[in-house]
PDB file of N, CA and C in Angstrom:
ATOM      1  N   GLY A   7     -12.083  -8.540   6.943  1.00 78.00           N
ATOM      2  CA  GLY A   7     -12.238  -6.816   7.066  1.00 78.00           C
ATOM      3  C   GLY A   7     -11.465  -6.271   5.804  1.00 78.00           C
ATOM      4  N   ARG A   8     -11.948  -5.084   5.241  1.00 87.00           N
ATOM      5  CA  ARG A   8     -11.384  -4.646   4.318  1.00 87.00           C
ATOM      6  C   ARG A   8     -10.984  -2.887   5.033  1.00 87.00           C
ATOM      7  N   ALA A   9      -9.868  -2.204   5.069  1.00 92.00           N
ATOM      8  CA  ALA A   9      -9.581  -1.268   5.157  1.00 92.00           C
ATOM      9  C   ALA A   9      -8.755  -0.514   3.738  1.00 92.00           C
ATOM     10  N   ARG A  10      -9.016   0.491   4.338  1.00 94.00           N
ATOM     11  CA  ARG A  10      -7.549   1.554   3.189  1.00 94.00           C
ATOM     12  C   ARG A  10      -6.832   2.734   3.569  1.00 94.00           C
ATOM     13  N   ILE A  11      -5.957   3.268   3.186  1.00 93.00           N
ATOM     14  CA  ILE A  11      -5.129   4.039   3.856  1.00 93.00           C
ATOM     15  C   ILE A  11      -5.114   5.067   2.304  1.00 93.00           C
ATOM     16  N   GLU A  12      -5.484   6.452   2.683  1.00 94.00           N
ATOM     17  CA  GLU A  12      -5.336   7.463   1.698  1.00 94.00           C
ATOM     18  C   GLU A  12      -3.565   8.006   1.744  1.00 94.00           C
ATOM     19  N   ILE A  13      -2.769   7.832   0.963  1.00 91.00           N
ATOM     20  CA  ILE A  13      -1.462   8.549   0.734  1.00 91.00           C
ATOM     21  C   ILE A  13      -1.465   9.983   0.170  1.00 91.00           C
ATOM     22  N   ARG A  14      -1.643  10.955   0.559  1.00 89.00           N
ATOM     23  CA  ARG A  14      -1.405  11.924   0.138  1.00 89.00           C
ATOM     24  C   ARG A  14      -0.337  13.280   0.839  1.00 89.00           C
ATOM     25  N   PRO A  15       0.696  13.655   0.016  1.00 85.00           N
ATOM     26  CA  PRO A  15       0.766  13.465  -1.442  1.00 85.00           C
ATOM     27  C   PRO A  15       1.482  11.926  -1.678  1.00 85.00           C
ATOM     28  N   CYS A  16       1.068  11.417  -2.504  1.00 83.00           N
ATOM     29  CA  CYS A  16       1.885  10.354  -2.868  1.00 83.00           C
ATOM     30  C   CYS A  16       3.423  10.833  -2.414  1.00 83.00           C
ATOM     31  N   PRO A  17       4.561   9.901  -2.139  1.00 84.00           N
ATOM     32  CA  PRO A  17       5.527  10.136  -1.542  1.00 84.00           C
ATOM     33  C   PRO A  17       6.537  10.198  -2.574  1.00 84.00           C
ATOM     34  N   PHE A  18       5.926   9.327  -3.774  1.00 84.00           N
ATOM     35  CA  PHE A  18       6.822   9.387  -5.137  1.00 84.00           C
ATOM     36  C   PHE A  18       6.414   9.908  -6.183  1.00 84.00           C
ATOM     37  N   LEU A  19       5.768  11.305  -5.916  1.00 85.00           N
ATOM     38  CA  LEU A  19       4.714  11.856  -7.013  1.00 85.00           C
ATOM     39  C   LEU A  19       5.439  12.047  -8.458  1.00 85.00           C
ATOM     40  N   ASP A  20       6.461  12.969  -8.021  1.00 87.00           N
ATOM     41  CA  ASP A  20       7.158  13.382  -9.638  1.00 87.00           C
ATOM     42  C   ASP A  20       7.430  11.992 -10.145  1.00 87.00           C
ATOM     43  N   LEU A  21       8.402  10.239  -9.910  1.00 90.00           N
ATOM     44  CA  LEU A  21       8.636   9.499 -10.478  1.00 90.00           C
ATOM     45  C   LEU A  21       7.355   8.763 -10.796  1.00 90.00           C
ATOM     46  N   ALA A  22       6.213   8.561  -9.814  1.00 89.00           N
ATOM     47  CA  ALA A  22       4.673   7.678 -10.376  1.00 89.00           C
ATOM     48  C   ALA A  22       4.744   8.414 -11.557  1.00 89.00           C
ATOM     49  N   ARG A  23       4.612  10.261 -11.674  1.00 89.00           N
ATOM     50  CA  ARG A  23       4.250  10.124 -13.008  1.00 89.00           C
ATOM     51  C   ARG A  23       4.544  10.209 -14.301  1.00 89.00           C
ATOM     52  N   ALA A  24       5.589  10.264 -14.209  1.00 93.00           N
ATOM     53  CA  ALA A  24       6.993   9.727 -15.420  1.00 93.00           C
ATOM     54  C   ALA A  24       6.778   8.157 -15.315  1.00 93.00           C
ATOM     55  N   HIS A  25       6.751   7.480 -14.564  1.00 94.00           N
ATOM     56  CA  HIS A  25       6.893   6.040 -14.918  1.00 94.00           C
ATOM     57  C   HIS A  25       5.816   4.885 -13.782  1.00 94.00           C
ATOM     58  N   GLY A  26       4.423   5.066 -13.610  1.00 90.00           N
ATOM     59  CA  GLY A  26       3.733   4.845 -12.625  1.00 90.00           C
ATOM     60  C   GLY A  26       3.966   3.523 -12.583  1.00 90.00           C
ATOM     61  N   GLU A  27       4.101   2.629 -14.185  1.00 91.00           N
ATOM     62  CA  GLU A  27       3.868   1.351 -13.581  1.00 91.00           C
ATOM     63  C   GLU A  27       4.783   0.863 -12.678  1.00 91.00           C
ATOM     64  N   VAL A  28       6.141   1.166 -13.017  1.00 94.00           N
ATOM     65  CA  VAL A  28       7.366   0.588 -11.768  1.00 94.00           C
ATOM     66  C   VAL A  28       7.347   1.354 -10.374  1.00 94.00           C
ATOM     67  N   VAL A  29       6.814   2.517 -10.676  1.00 92.00           N
ATOM     68  CA  VAL A  29       7.014   3.055  -8.940  1.00 92.00           C
ATOM     69  C   VAL A  29       5.769   2.374  -8.519  1.00 92.00           C
ATOM     70  N   CYS A  30       4.355   2.407  -8.878  1.00 92.00           N
ATOM     71  CA  CYS A  30       3.475   1.904  -8.061  1.00 92.00           C
ATOM     72  C   CYS A  30       3.759   0.805  -7.880  1.00 92.00           C
ATOM     73  N   THR A  31       4.714  -0.227  -8.480  1.00 93.00           N
ATOM     74  CA  THR A  31       4.299  -1.595  -8.102  1.00 93.00           C
ATOM     75  C   THR A  31       5.616  -1.788  -7.017  1.00 93.00           C
ATOM     76  N   VAL A  32       6.420  -0.789  -6.991  1.00 93.00           N
ATOM     77  CA  VAL A  32       7.811  -1.294  -6.378  1.00 93.00           C
ATOM     78  C   VAL A  32       6.796  -0.582  -4.811  1.00 93.00           C
ATOM     79  N   HIS A  33       6.319   0.729  -4.940  1.00 92.00           N
ATOM     80  CA  HIS A  33       5.256   1.516  -3.227  1.00 92.00           C
ATOM     81  C   HIS A  33       4.485   0.265  -2.750  1.00 92.00           C
ATOM     82  N   ARG A  34       3.756  -0.037  -3.885  1.00 94.00           N
ATOM     83  CA  ARG A  34       2.863  -1.840  -3.272  1.00 94.00           C
ATOM     84  C   ARG A  34       3.732  -2.925  -2.585  1.00 94.00           C
ATOM     85  N   GLY A  35       5.117  -2.734  -2.981  1.00 95.00           N
ATOM     86  CA  GLY A  35       5.566  -4.359  -2.377  1.00 95.00           C
ATOM     87  C   GLY A  35       6.651  -3.498  -1.070  1.00 95.00           C
ATOM     88  N   LEU A  36       6.745  -2.011  -1.015  1.00 94.00           N
ATOM     89  CA  LEU A  36       7.328  -1.868   0.539  1.00 94.00           C
ATOM     90  C   LEU A  36       6.411  -2.078   0.960  1.00 94.00           C
ATOM     91  N   MET A  37       5.364  -1.388   0.838  1.00 94.00           N
ATOM     92  CA  MET A  37       3.744  -1.676   2.043  1.00 94.00           C
ATOM     93  C   MET A  37       3.701  -2.689   2.503  1.00 94.00           C
ATOM     94  N   SER A  38       3.704  -3.840   1.326  1.00 95.00           N
ATOM     95  CA  SER A  38       3.462  -5.494   1.641  1.00 95.00           C
ATOM     96  C   SER A  38       4.166  -5.655   2.918  1.00 95.00           C
ATOM     97  N   GLY A  39       5.707  -5.680   2.361  1.00 96.00           N
ATOM     98  CA  GLY A  39       6.550  -6.097   3.547  1.00 96.00           C
ATOM     99  C   GLY A  39       6.640  -5.366   4.711  1.00 96.00           C
ATOM    100  N   MET A  40       6.175  -4.041   4.563  1.00 95.00           N
ATOM    101  CA  MET A  40       6.138  -3.303   6.180  1.00 95.00           C
ATOM    102  C   MET A  40       5.094  -4.131   6.593  1.00 95.00           C
ATOM    103  N   LEU A  41       3.709  -4.371   6.220  1.00 94.00           N
ATOM    104  CA  LEU A  41       2.972  -4.980   6.660  1.00 94.00           C
ATOM    105  C   LEU A  41       2.959  -6.289   6.727  1.00 94.00           C
ATOM    106  N   THR A  42       3.909  -7.366   6.297  1.00 94.00           N
ATOM    107  CA  THR A  42       4.311  -8.699   7.131  1.00 94.00           C
ATOM    108  C   THR A  42       5.215  -8.427   8.461  1.00 94.00           C
ATOM    109  N   VAL A  43       6.141  -7.276   8.604  1.00 96.00           N
ATOM    110  CA  VAL A  43       6.664  -6.964   9.747  1.00 96.00           C
ATOM    111  C   VAL A  43       5.898  -7.129  10.776  1.00 96.00           C
ATOM    112  N   LEU A  44       5.010  -5.191  10.081  1.00 95.00           N
ATOM    113  CA  LEU A  44       4.111  -4.860  11.727  1.00 95.00           C
ATOM    114  C   LEU A  44       2.830  -5.997  12.007  1.00 95.00           C
ATOM    115  N   ASP A  45       2.131  -6.134  10.849  1.00 94.00           N
ATOM    116  CA  ASP A  45       0.963  -6.936  11.233  1.00 94.00           C
ATOM    117  C   ASP A  45       0.389  -7.628   9.884  1.00 94.00           C
ATOM    118  N   PRO A  46       0.954  -9.300  10.250  1.00 94.00           N
ATOM    119  CA  PRO A  46       0.920 -10.592   9.006  1.00 94.00           C
ATOM    120  C   PRO A  46      -0.418 -10.718   8.836  1.00 94.00           C
ATOM    121  N   SER A  47      -1.322 -10.297   9.620  1.00 94.00           N
ATOM    122  CA  SER A  47      -2.549 -10.335   9.609  1.00 94.00           C
ATOM    123  C   SER A  47      -3.409  -9.081   8.123  1.00 94.00           C
ATOM    124  N   LEU A  48      -2.467  -8.244   7.886  1.00 94.00           N
ATOM    125  CA  LEU A  48      -3.056  -7.190   7.138  1.00 94.00           C
ATOM    126  C   LEU A  48      -2.130  -7.517   5.576  1.00 94.00           C
ATOM    127  N   ALA A  49      -3.050  -7.265   4.401  1.00 95.00           N
ATOM    128  CA  ALA A  49      -2.248  -7.730   3.299  1.00 95.00           C
ATOM    129  C   ALA A  49      -2.664  -6.129   2.552  1.00 95.00           C
ATOM    130  N   VAL A  50      -2.032  -6.075   1.457  1.00 95.00           N
ATOM    131  CA  VAL A  50      -2.223  -4.917  -0.078  1.00 95.00           C
ATOM    132  C   VAL A  50      -3.213  -5.168  -0.697  1.00 95.00           C
ATOM    133  N   GLU A  51      -4.154  -5.651  -0.770  1.00 95.00           N
ATOM    134  CA  GLU A  51      -5.346  -5.790  -1.935  1.00 95.00           C
ATOM    135  C   GLU A  51      -5.399  -5.211  -3.350  1.00 95.00           C
ATOM    136  N   ARG A  52      -4.680  -4.260  -3.506  1.00 94.00           N
ATOM    137  CA  ARG A  52      -4.515  -3.285  -4.310  1.00 94.00           C
ATOM    138  C   ARG A  52      -4.207  -1.618  -4.083  1.00 94.00           C
ATOM    139  N   LEU A  53      -3.293  -1.149  -5.114  1.00 93.00           N
ATOM    140  CA  LEU A  53      -2.906  -0.105  -4.548  1.00 93.00           C
ATOM    141  C   LEU A  53      -4.177   0.816  -5.596  1.00 93.00           C
ATOM    142  N   GLU A  54      -4.116   2.264  -5.613  1.00 93.00           N
ATOM    143  CA  GLU A  54      -5.038   2.867  -6.831  1.00 93.00           C
ATOM    144  C   GLU A  54      -4.551   4.099  -6.647  1.00 93.00           C
ATOM    145  N   PRO A  55      -3.488   4.218  -7.714  1.00 92.00           N
ATOM    146  CA  PRO A  55      -2.567   5.421  -8.090  1.00 92.00           C
ATOM    147  C   PRO A  55      -3.406   6.356  -8.695  1.00 92.00           C
ATOM    148  N   PHE A  56      -3.047   7.601  -8.159  1.00 91.00           N
ATOM    149  CA  PHE A  56      -4.105   8.870  -8.286  1.00 91.00           C
ATOM    150  C   PHE A  56      -5.468   8.856  -8.619  1.00 91.00           C
ATOM    151  N   ALA A  57      -5.880   8.069  -7.228  1.00 91.00           N
ATOM    152  CA  ALA A  57      -7.366   7.858  -7.266  1.00 91.00           C
ATOM    153  C   ALA A  57      -8.204   9.657  -7.279  1.00 91.00           C
ATOM    154  N   THR A  58      -6.854  10.713  -6.909  1.00 89.00           N
ATOM    155  CA  THR A  58      -7.408  12.036  -6.709  1.00 89.00           C
ATOM    156  C   THR A  58      -6.021  12.605  -7.871  1.00 89.00           C
ATOM    157  N   SER A  59      -6.326  13.673  -8.369  1.00 85.00           N
ATOM    158  CA  SER A  59      -4.255  13.836  -8.708  1.00 85.00           C
ATOM    159  C   SER A  59      -3.203  13.848  -7.511  1.00 85.00           C
ATOM    160  N   ARG A  60      -3.566  14.055  -6.396  1.00 82.00           N
ATOM    161  CA  ARG A  60      -2.572  14.209  -5.629  1.00 82.00           C
ATOM    162  C   ARG A  60      -2.587  13.107  -4.348  1.00 82.00           C
ATOM    163  N   LEU A  61      -3.803  11.847  -4.555  1.00 88.00           N
ATOM    164  CA  LEU A  61      -3.810  11.159  -3.517  1.00 88.00           C
ATOM    165  C   LEU A  61      -3.647   9.134  -4.046  1.00 88.00           C
ATOM    166  N   CYS A  62      -3.143   8.647  -3.692  1.00 92.00           N
ATOM    167  CA  CYS A  62      -3.363   7.433  -3.987  1.00 92.00           C
ATOM    168  C   CYS A  62      -3.750   6.643  -2.537  1.00 92.00           C
ATOM    169  N   VAL A  63      -4.785   5.506  -2.878  1.00 95.00           N
ATOM    170  CA  VAL A  63      -5.190   4.818  -1.875  1.00 95.00           C
ATOM    171  C   VAL A  63      -4.847   3.334  -1.752  1.00 95.00           C
ATOM    172  N   ALA A  64      -4.230   2.845  -1.101  1.00 95.00           N
ATOM    173  CA  ALA A  64      -4.139   1.208  -0.704  1.00 95.00           C
ATOM    174  C   ALA A  64      -5.506   0.562   0.104  1.00 95.00           C
ATOM    175  N   HIS A  65      -5.759  -0.278  -0.855  1.00 96.00           N
ATOM    176  CA  HIS A  65      -6.727  -0.955  -0.189  1.00 96.00           C
ATOM    177  C   HIS A  65      -6.294  -2.126   0.694  1.00 96.00           C
ATOM    178  N   LEU A  66      -6.338  -2.436   1.786  1.00 96.00           N
ATOM    179  CA  LEU A  66      -5.862  -3.480   2.580  1.00 96.00           C
ATOM    180  C   LEU A  66      -7.285  -4.067   3.040  1.00 96.00           C
ATOM    181  N   ARG A  67      -6.622  -5.361   3.153  1.00 95.00           N
ATOM    182  CA  ARG A  67      -7.753  -6.783   3.603  1.00 95.00           C
ATOM    183  C   ARG A  67      -6.872  -7.404   4.605  1.00 95.00           C
ATOM    184  N   ARG A  68      -8.070  -7.939   5.740  1.00 93.00           N
ATOM    185  CA  ARG A  68      -7.169  -8.539   6.957  1.00 93.00           C
ATOM    186  C   ARG A  68      -7.401  -9.766   6.257  1.00 93.00           C
ATOM    187  N   GLU A  69      -6.411 -10.951   6.345  1.00 85.00           N
ATOM    188  CA  GLU A  69      -6.316 -12.008   5.941  1.00 85.00           C
ATOM    189  C   GLU A  69      -7.100 -13.083   7.387  1.00 85.00           C
ATOM    190  N   SER A  70      -7.680 -14.295   7.233  1.00 76.00           N
ATOM    191  CA  SER A  70      -8.406 -14.999   8.247  1.00 76.00           C
ATOM    192  C   SER A  70      -7.191 -15.820   8.612  1.00 76.00           C
ATOM    193  N   GLY A  71      -7.818 -16.891   9.630  1.00 60.00           N
ATOM    194  CA  GLY A  71      -6.819 -18.193   9.949  1.00 60.00           C
ATOM    195  C   GLY A  71      -5.632 -17.771  10.517  1.00 60.00           C
ATOM    196  N   PRO A  72      -4.641 -18.473  11.335  1.00 56.00           N
ATOM    197  CA  PRO A  72      -3.715 -18.315  11.880  1.00 56.00           C
ATOM    198  C   PRO A  72      -2.666 -17.764  11.863  1.00 56.00           C
ATOM    199  N   HIS A  73      -1.939 -16.846  11.862  1.00 51.00           N
ATOM    200  CA  HIS A  73      -0.549 -16.032  11.299  1.00 51.00           C
ATOM    201  C   HIS A  73       0.610 -15.960  12.456  1.00 51.00           C
ATOM    202  N   GLU A  74       1.860 -16.329  12.275  1.00 49.00           N
ATOM    203  CA  GLU A  74       2.947 -16.084  12.458  1.00 49.00           C
ATOM    204  C   GLU A  74       3.546 -15.038  13.363  1.00 49.00           C
ATOM    205  N   ALA A  75       3.444 -14.737  14.528  1.00 50.00           N
ATOM    206  CA  ALA A  75       4.032 -13.463  14.989  1.00 50.00           C
ATOM    207  C   ALA A  75       5.147 -12.999  13.873  1.00 50.00           C
ATOM    208  N   GLY A  76       5.219 -12.146  14.135  1.00 49.00           N
ATOM    209  CA  GLY A  76       6.274 -10.882  13.199  1.00 49.00           C
ATOM    210  C   GLY A  76       8.035 -11.370  14.316  1.00 49.00           C
ATOM    211  N   PRO A  77       8.865 -10.865  13.341  1.00 53.00           N
ATOM    212  CA  PRO A  77      10.416 -10.968  14.293  1.00 53.00           C
ATOM    213  C   PRO A  77      10.517 -10.433  15.679  1.00 53.00           C
ATOM    214  N   ALA A  78      10.915 -10.890  16.054  1.00 50.00           N
ATOM    215  CA  ALA A  78      11.373 -10.271  17.843  1.00 50.00           C
ATOM    216  C   ALA A  78      11.871  -8.997  17.377  1.00 50.00           C
ATOM    217  N   ARG A  79      11.823  -8.174  18.817  1.00 46.00           N
ATOM    218  CA  ARG A  79      12.157  -7.055  18.179  1.00 46.00           C
ATOM    219  C   ARG A  79      13.249  -6.762  19.210  1.00 46.00           C
TER     220      ARG A  79
END
């Protein structure tokens, strides 16, 4: 399945406007790492920077198949 997260305002808005390619790549990596720990069955399929002037959209997908549990808390 697919899902999306609307991120508003972008937490890195000023930096992303000046250096979008770098900042958005790092932001996607942070989200991917967080999902790996919180729910390994979810993955960031793509990040859509500035879907509107103050909104970014993270498109997620649920991966099928067995997954290991996240780290013990």
